[in-house]
CSV table of C-alpha atoms and ligand atoms in Angstrom, one decimal:
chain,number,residue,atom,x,y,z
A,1,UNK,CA,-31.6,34.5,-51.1
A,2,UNK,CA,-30.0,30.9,-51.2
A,3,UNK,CA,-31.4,28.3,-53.8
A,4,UNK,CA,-32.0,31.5,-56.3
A,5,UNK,CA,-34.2,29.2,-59.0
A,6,UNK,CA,-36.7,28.7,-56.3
A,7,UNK,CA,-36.0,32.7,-54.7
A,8,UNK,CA,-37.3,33.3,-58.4
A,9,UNK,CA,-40.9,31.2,-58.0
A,10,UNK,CA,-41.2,32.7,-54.2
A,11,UNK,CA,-41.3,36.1,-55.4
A,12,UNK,CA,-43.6,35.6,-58.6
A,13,UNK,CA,-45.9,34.2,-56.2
A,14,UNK,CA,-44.8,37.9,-54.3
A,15,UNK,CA,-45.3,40.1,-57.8
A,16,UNK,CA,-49.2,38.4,-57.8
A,17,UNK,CA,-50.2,39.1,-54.3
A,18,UNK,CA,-49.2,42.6,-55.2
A,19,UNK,CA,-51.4,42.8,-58.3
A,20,UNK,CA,-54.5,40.7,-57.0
A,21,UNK,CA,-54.5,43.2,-53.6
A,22,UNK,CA,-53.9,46.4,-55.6
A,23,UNK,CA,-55.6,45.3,-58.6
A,24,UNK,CA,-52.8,46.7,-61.1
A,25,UNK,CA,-49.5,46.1,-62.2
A,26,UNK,CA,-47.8,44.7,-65.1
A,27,UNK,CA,-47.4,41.0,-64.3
A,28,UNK,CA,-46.2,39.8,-67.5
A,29,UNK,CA,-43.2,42.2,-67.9
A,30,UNK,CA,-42.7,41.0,-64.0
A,31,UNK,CA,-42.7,37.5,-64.7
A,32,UNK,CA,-40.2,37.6,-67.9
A,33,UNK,CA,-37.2,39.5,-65.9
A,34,UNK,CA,-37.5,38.0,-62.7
A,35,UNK,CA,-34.7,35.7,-63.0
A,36,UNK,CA,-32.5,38.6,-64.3
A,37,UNK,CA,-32.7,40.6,-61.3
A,38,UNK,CA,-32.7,37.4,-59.2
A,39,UNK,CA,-29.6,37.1,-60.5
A,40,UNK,CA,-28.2,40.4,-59.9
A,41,UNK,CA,-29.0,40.8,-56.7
A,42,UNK,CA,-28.5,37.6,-55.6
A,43,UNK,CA,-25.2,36.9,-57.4
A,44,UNK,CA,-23.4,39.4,-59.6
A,45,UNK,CA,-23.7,42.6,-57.7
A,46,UNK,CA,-22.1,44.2,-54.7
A,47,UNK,CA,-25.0,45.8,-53.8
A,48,UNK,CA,-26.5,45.1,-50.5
A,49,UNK,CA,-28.5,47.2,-47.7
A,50,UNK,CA,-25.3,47.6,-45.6
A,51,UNK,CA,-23.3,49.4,-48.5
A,52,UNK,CA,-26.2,51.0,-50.3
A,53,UNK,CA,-24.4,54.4,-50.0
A,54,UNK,CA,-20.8,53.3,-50.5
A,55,UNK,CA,-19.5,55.3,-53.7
A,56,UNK,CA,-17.7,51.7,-54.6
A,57,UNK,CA,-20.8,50.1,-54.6
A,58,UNK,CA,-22.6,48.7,-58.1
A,59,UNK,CA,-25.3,50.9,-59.5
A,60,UNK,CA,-28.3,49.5,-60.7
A,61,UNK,CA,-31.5,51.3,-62.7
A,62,UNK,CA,-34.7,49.5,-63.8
A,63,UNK,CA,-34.7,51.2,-67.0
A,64,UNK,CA,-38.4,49.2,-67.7
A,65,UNK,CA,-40.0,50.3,-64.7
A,66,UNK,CA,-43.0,49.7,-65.5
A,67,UNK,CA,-41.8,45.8,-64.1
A,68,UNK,CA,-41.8,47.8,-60.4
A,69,UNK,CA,-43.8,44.3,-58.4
A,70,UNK,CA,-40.8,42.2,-59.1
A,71,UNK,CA,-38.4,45.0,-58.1
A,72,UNK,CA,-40.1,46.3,-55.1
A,73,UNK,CA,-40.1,42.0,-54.3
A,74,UNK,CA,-36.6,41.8,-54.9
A,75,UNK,CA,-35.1,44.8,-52.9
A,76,UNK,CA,-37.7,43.8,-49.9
A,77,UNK,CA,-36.6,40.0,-50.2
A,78,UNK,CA,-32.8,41.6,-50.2
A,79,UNK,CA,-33.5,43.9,-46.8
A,80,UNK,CA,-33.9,47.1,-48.6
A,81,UNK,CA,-37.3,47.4,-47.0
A,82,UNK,CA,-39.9,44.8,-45.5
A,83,UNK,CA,-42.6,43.4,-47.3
A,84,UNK,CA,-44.9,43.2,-45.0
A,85,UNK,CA,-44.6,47.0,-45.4
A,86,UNK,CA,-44.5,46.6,-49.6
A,87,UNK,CA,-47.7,44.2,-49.2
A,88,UNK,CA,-49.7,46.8,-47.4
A,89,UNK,CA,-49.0,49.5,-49.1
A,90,UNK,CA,-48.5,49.0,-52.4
A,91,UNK,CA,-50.4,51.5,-55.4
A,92,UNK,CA,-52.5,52.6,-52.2
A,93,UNK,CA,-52.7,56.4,-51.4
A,94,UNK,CA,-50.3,58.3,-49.6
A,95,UNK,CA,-47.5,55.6,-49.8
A,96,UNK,CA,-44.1,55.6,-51.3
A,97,UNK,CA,-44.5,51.7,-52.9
A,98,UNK,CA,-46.0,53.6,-56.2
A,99,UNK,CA,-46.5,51.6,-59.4
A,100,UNK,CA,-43.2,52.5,-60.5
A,101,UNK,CA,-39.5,53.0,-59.1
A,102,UNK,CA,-39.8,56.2,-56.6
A,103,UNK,CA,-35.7,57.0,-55.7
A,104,UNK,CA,-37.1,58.2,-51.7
A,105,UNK,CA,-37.6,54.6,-51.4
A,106,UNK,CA,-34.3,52.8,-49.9
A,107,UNK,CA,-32.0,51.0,-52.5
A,108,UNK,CA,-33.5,52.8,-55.4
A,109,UNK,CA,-31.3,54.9,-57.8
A,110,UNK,CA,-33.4,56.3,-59.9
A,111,UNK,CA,-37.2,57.1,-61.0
A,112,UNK,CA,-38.5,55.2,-63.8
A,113,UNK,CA,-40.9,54.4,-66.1
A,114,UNK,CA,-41.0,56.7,-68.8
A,115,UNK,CA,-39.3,54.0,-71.1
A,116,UNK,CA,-35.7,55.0,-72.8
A,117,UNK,CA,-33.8,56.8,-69.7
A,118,UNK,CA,-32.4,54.3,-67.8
A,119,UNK,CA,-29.2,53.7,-70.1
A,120,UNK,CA,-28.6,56.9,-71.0
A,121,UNK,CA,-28.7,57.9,-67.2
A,122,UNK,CA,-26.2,55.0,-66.8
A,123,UNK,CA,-23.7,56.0,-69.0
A,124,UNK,CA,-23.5,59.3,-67.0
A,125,UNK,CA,-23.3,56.7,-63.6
A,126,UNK,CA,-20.1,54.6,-65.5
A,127,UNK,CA,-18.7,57.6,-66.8
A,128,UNK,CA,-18.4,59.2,-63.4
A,129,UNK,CA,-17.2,56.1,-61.6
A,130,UNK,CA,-14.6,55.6,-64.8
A,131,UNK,CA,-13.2,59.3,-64.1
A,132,UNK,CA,-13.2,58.4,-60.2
A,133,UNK,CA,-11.5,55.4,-61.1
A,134,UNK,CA,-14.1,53.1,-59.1
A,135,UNK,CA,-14.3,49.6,-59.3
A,136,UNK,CA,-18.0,50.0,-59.5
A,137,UNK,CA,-19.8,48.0,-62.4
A,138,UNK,CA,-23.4,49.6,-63.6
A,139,UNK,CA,-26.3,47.8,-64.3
A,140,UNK,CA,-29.5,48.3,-66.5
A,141,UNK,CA,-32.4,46.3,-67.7
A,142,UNK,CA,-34.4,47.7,-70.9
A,143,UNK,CA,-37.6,46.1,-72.2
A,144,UNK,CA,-37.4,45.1,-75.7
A,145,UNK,CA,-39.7,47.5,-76.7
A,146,UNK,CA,-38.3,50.2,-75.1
A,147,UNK,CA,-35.4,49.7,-77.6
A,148,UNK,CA,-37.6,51.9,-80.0
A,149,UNK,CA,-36.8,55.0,-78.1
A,150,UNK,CA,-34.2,57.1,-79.8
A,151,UNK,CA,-32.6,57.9,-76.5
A,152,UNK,CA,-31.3,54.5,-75.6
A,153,UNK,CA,-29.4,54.7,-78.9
A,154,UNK,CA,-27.8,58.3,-78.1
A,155,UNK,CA,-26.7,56.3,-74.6
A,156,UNK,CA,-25.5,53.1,-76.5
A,157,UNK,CA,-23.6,55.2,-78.8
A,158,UNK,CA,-21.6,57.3,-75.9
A,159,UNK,CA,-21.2,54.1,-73.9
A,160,UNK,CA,-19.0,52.8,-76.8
A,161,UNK,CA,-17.3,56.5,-77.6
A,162,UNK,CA,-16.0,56.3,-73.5
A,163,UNK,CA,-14.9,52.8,-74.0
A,164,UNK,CA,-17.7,52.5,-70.6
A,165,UNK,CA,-16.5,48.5,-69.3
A,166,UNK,CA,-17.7,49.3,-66.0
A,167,UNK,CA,-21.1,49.0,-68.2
A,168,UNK,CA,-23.7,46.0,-68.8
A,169,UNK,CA,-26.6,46.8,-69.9
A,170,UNK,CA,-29.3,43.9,-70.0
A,171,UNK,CA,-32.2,43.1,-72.8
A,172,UNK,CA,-35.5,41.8,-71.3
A,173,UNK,CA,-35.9,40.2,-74.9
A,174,UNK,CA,-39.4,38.7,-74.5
A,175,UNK,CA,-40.6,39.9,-77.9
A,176,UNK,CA,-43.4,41.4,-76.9
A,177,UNK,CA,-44.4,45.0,-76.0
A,178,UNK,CA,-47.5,46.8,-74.6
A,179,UNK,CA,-49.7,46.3,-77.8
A,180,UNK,CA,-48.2,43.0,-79.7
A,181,UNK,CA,-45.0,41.6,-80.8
A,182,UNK,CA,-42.1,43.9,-81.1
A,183,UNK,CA,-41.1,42.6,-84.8
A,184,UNK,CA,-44.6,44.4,-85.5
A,185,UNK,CA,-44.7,47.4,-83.7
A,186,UNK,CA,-40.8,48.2,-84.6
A,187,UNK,CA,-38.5,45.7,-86.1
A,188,UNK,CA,-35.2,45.0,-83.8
A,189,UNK,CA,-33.5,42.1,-85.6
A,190,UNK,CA,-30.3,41.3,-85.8
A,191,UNK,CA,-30.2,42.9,-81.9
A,192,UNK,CA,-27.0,41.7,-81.4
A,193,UNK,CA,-25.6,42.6,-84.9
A,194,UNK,CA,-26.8,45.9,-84.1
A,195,UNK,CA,-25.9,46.9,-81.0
A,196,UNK,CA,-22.2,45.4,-82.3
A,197,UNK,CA,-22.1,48.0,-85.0
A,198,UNK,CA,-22.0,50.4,-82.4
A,199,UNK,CA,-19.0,48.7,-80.7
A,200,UNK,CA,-20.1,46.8,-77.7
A,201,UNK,CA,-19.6,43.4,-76.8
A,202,UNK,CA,-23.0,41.4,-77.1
A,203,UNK,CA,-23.6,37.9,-75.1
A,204,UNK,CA,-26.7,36.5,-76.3
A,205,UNK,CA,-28.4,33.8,-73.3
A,206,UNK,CA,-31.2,31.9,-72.0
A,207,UNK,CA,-32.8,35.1,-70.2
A,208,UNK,CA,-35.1,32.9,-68.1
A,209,UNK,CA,-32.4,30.5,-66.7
A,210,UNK,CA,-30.1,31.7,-63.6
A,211,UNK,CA,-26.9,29.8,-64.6
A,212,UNK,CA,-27.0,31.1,-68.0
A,213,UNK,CA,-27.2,34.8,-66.8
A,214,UNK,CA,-24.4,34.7,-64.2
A,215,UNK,CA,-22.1,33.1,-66.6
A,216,UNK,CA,-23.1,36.1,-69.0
A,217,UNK,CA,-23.0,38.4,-66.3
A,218,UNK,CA,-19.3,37.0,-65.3
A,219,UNK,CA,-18.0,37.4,-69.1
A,220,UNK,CA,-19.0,40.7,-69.0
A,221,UNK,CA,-16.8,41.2,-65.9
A,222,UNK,CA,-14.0,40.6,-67.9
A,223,UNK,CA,-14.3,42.5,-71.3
A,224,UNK,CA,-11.8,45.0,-71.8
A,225,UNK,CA,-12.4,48.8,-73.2
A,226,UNK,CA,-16.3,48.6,-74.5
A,227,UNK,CA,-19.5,48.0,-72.7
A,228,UNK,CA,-21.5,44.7,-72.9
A,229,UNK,CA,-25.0,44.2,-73.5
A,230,UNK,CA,-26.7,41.0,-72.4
A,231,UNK,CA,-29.7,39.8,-75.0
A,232,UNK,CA,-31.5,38.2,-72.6
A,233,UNK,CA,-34.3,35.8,-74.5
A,234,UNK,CA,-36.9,35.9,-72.3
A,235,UNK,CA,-40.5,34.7,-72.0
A,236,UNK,CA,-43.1,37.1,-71.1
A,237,UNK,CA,-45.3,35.5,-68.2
A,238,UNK,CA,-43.0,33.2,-67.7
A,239,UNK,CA,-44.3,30.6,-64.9
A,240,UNK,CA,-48.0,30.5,-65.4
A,241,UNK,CA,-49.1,28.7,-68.7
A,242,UNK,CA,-52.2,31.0,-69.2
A,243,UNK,CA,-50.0,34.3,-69.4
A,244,UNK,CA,-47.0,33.2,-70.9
A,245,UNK,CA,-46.7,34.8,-74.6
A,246,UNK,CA,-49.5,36.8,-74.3
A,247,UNK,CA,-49.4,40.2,-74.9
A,248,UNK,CA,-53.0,40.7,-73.1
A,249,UNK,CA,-51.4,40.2,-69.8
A,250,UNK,CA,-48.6,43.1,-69.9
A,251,UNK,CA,-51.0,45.3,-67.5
A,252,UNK,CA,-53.9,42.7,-66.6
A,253,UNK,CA,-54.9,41.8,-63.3
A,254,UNK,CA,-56.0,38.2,-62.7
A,255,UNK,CA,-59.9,37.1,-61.6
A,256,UNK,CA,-60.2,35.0,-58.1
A,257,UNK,CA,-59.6,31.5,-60.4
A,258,UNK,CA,-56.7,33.2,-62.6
A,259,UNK,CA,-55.2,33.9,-58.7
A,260,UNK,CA,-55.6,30.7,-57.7
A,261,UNK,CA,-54.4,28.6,-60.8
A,262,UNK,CA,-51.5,30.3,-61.2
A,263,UNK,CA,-50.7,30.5,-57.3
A,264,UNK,CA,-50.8,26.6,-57.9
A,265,UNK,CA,-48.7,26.5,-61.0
A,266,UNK,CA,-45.9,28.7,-59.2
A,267,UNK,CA,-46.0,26.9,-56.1
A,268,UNK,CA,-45.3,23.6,-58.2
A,269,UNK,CA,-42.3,25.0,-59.7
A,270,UNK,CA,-41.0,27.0,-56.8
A,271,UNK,CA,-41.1,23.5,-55.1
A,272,UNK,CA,-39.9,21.4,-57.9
A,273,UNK,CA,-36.5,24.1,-57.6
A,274,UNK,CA,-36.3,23.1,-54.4
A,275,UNK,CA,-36.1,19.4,-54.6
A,276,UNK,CA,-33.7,19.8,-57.4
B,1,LIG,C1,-41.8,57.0,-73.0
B,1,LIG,C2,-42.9,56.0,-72.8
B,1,LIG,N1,-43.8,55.7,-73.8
B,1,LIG,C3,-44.7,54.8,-73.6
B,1,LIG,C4,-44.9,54.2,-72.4
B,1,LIG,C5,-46.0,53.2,-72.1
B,1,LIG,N2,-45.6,51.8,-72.0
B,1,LIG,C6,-45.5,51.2,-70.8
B,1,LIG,S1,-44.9,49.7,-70.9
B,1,LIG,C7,-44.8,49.8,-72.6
B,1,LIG,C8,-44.3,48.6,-73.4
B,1,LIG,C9,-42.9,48.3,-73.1
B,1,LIG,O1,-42.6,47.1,-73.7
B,1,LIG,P1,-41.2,46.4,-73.3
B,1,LIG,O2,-40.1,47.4,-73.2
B,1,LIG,O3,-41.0,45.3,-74.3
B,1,LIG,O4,-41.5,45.8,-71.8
B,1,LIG,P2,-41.9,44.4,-71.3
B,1,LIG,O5,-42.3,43.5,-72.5
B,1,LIG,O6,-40.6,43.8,-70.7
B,1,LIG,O7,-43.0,44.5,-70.4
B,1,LIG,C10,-45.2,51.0,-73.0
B,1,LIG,C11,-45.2,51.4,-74.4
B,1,LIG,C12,-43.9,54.5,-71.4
B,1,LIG,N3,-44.0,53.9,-70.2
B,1,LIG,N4,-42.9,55.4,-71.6
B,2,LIG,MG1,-40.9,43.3,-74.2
């Protein structure tokens, strides 16, 4: 993973041959966080194949698992696994690549998909490796929508009560969830004001933009006694103009000319990165 804005095109064009093949998947929620775990992976974390079960490592949990095609096309494009392997057997019968985060697979900390679990699961993680005294940082991305389950609020209150640094929690703020825009279905402004009335440090950033998040993630190194949440203002689809914004492609899988259009749109940007 070198030129990472480019890594980021490469493996939308990854997330689509999944969905097209296995004809399911949530491309839009893929396609709004890719750059955040592009960035985590290819950047911020000390997380790698070779130390994957080093206690001192980073933790990270896909709290929005549901976004599993750009994970699984992250951890392959990383070495966790090939993707040959992810290619072929992805959503098919009898194989571990299931449409959401399955822990027997290599590199992955935890099962997800039932939204609201990943922080509070974290908070256990950061509390463990504070005890331990580990230099381990922990990582989670939540979907905007997710935020309306009252168990990410339990875990954001206990982060703050432990003083959990070691913490960063990320927002996949793309405003919209499975059924519409999250300001409809349940009301999350002020974010930031919120989540700093239960003590943590918030950095609000362009969620779609590499440089922006590892600057974010970097600040957040250095924040003393509370955890820090990333807002992370997103776009869902982001890449392909015919799904970007549009709540009907959180779990749509594209005809032969959607595949091919937005093949073509990605490829244009994955090269323009590349020229830059
Ligand atoms: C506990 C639970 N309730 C409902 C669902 C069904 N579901 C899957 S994705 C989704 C919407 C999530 O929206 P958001 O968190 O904003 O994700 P993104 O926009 O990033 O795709 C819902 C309700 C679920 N996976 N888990
Ligand atoms: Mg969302």
């Amino acid at each position: 993973m070198e030129n990472l804005k480019a890594e980021a095109f490469a493996l939308r064009r990854n997330v689509l041959d999944l969905v097209y093949r296995a004809k399911t998947g949530h491309i839009g929620g893929d396609f709004s966080v890719m750059e955040i775990l592009v960035s985590l992976y290819g950047k911020v974390m000390n997380l790698s194949p070779e130390n994957q079960n080093d206690p001192n490592r980073d933790y990270f949990v896909l709290s929005k698992g549901h976004s599993v095609e750009a994970y699984y096309s992250v951890l392959a494009a990383k070495g966790f696994f090939p993707n040959e392997e992810l290619l072929e057997k992805y959503s098919q019968f009898h194989s571990p690549f299931i449409g959401h985060p399955n822990n027997k697979l290599p590199g992955i900390e935890m099962n997800s998909g039932s939204l609201g679990h990943g922080l509070p699961v974290c908070v256990g993680i950061a509390k463990a490796c504070q005890m331990d005294a580990r230099p381990s940082r922990v990582y989670t991305v939540m979907g905007d929508g997710e935020l309306a389950e009252g168990s990410v609020w339990e875990g954001v209150m206990a982060a703050s009560q432990y003083h959990l640094d070691n913490l960063c929690a990320t927002v996949d703020r793309n405003r919209l969830q499975i059924s519409g825009s999250t300001e409809d279905v349940m009301h999350h402004e002020d974010l930031a004001e919120r989540f700093r009335a239960f003590g943590w440090n918030v950095i609000s950033t362009e969620g779609n933009s590499i440089d922006s998040l590892c600057a974010a993630y970097d600040a957040a190194k250095s924040v003393k006694g509370k955890p820090t949440v990333v807002i992370a203002n997103t776009t869902k689809g982001c890449g392909v103009s015919f799904m970007e914004n549009q709540a009907g492609w959180h779990h749509r899988v594209p005809t032969e000319e959607e595949y091919r259009q937005a093949m073509e749109e990605l490829s244009r940007e994955e090269e323009a990165a590349r020229n830059e």
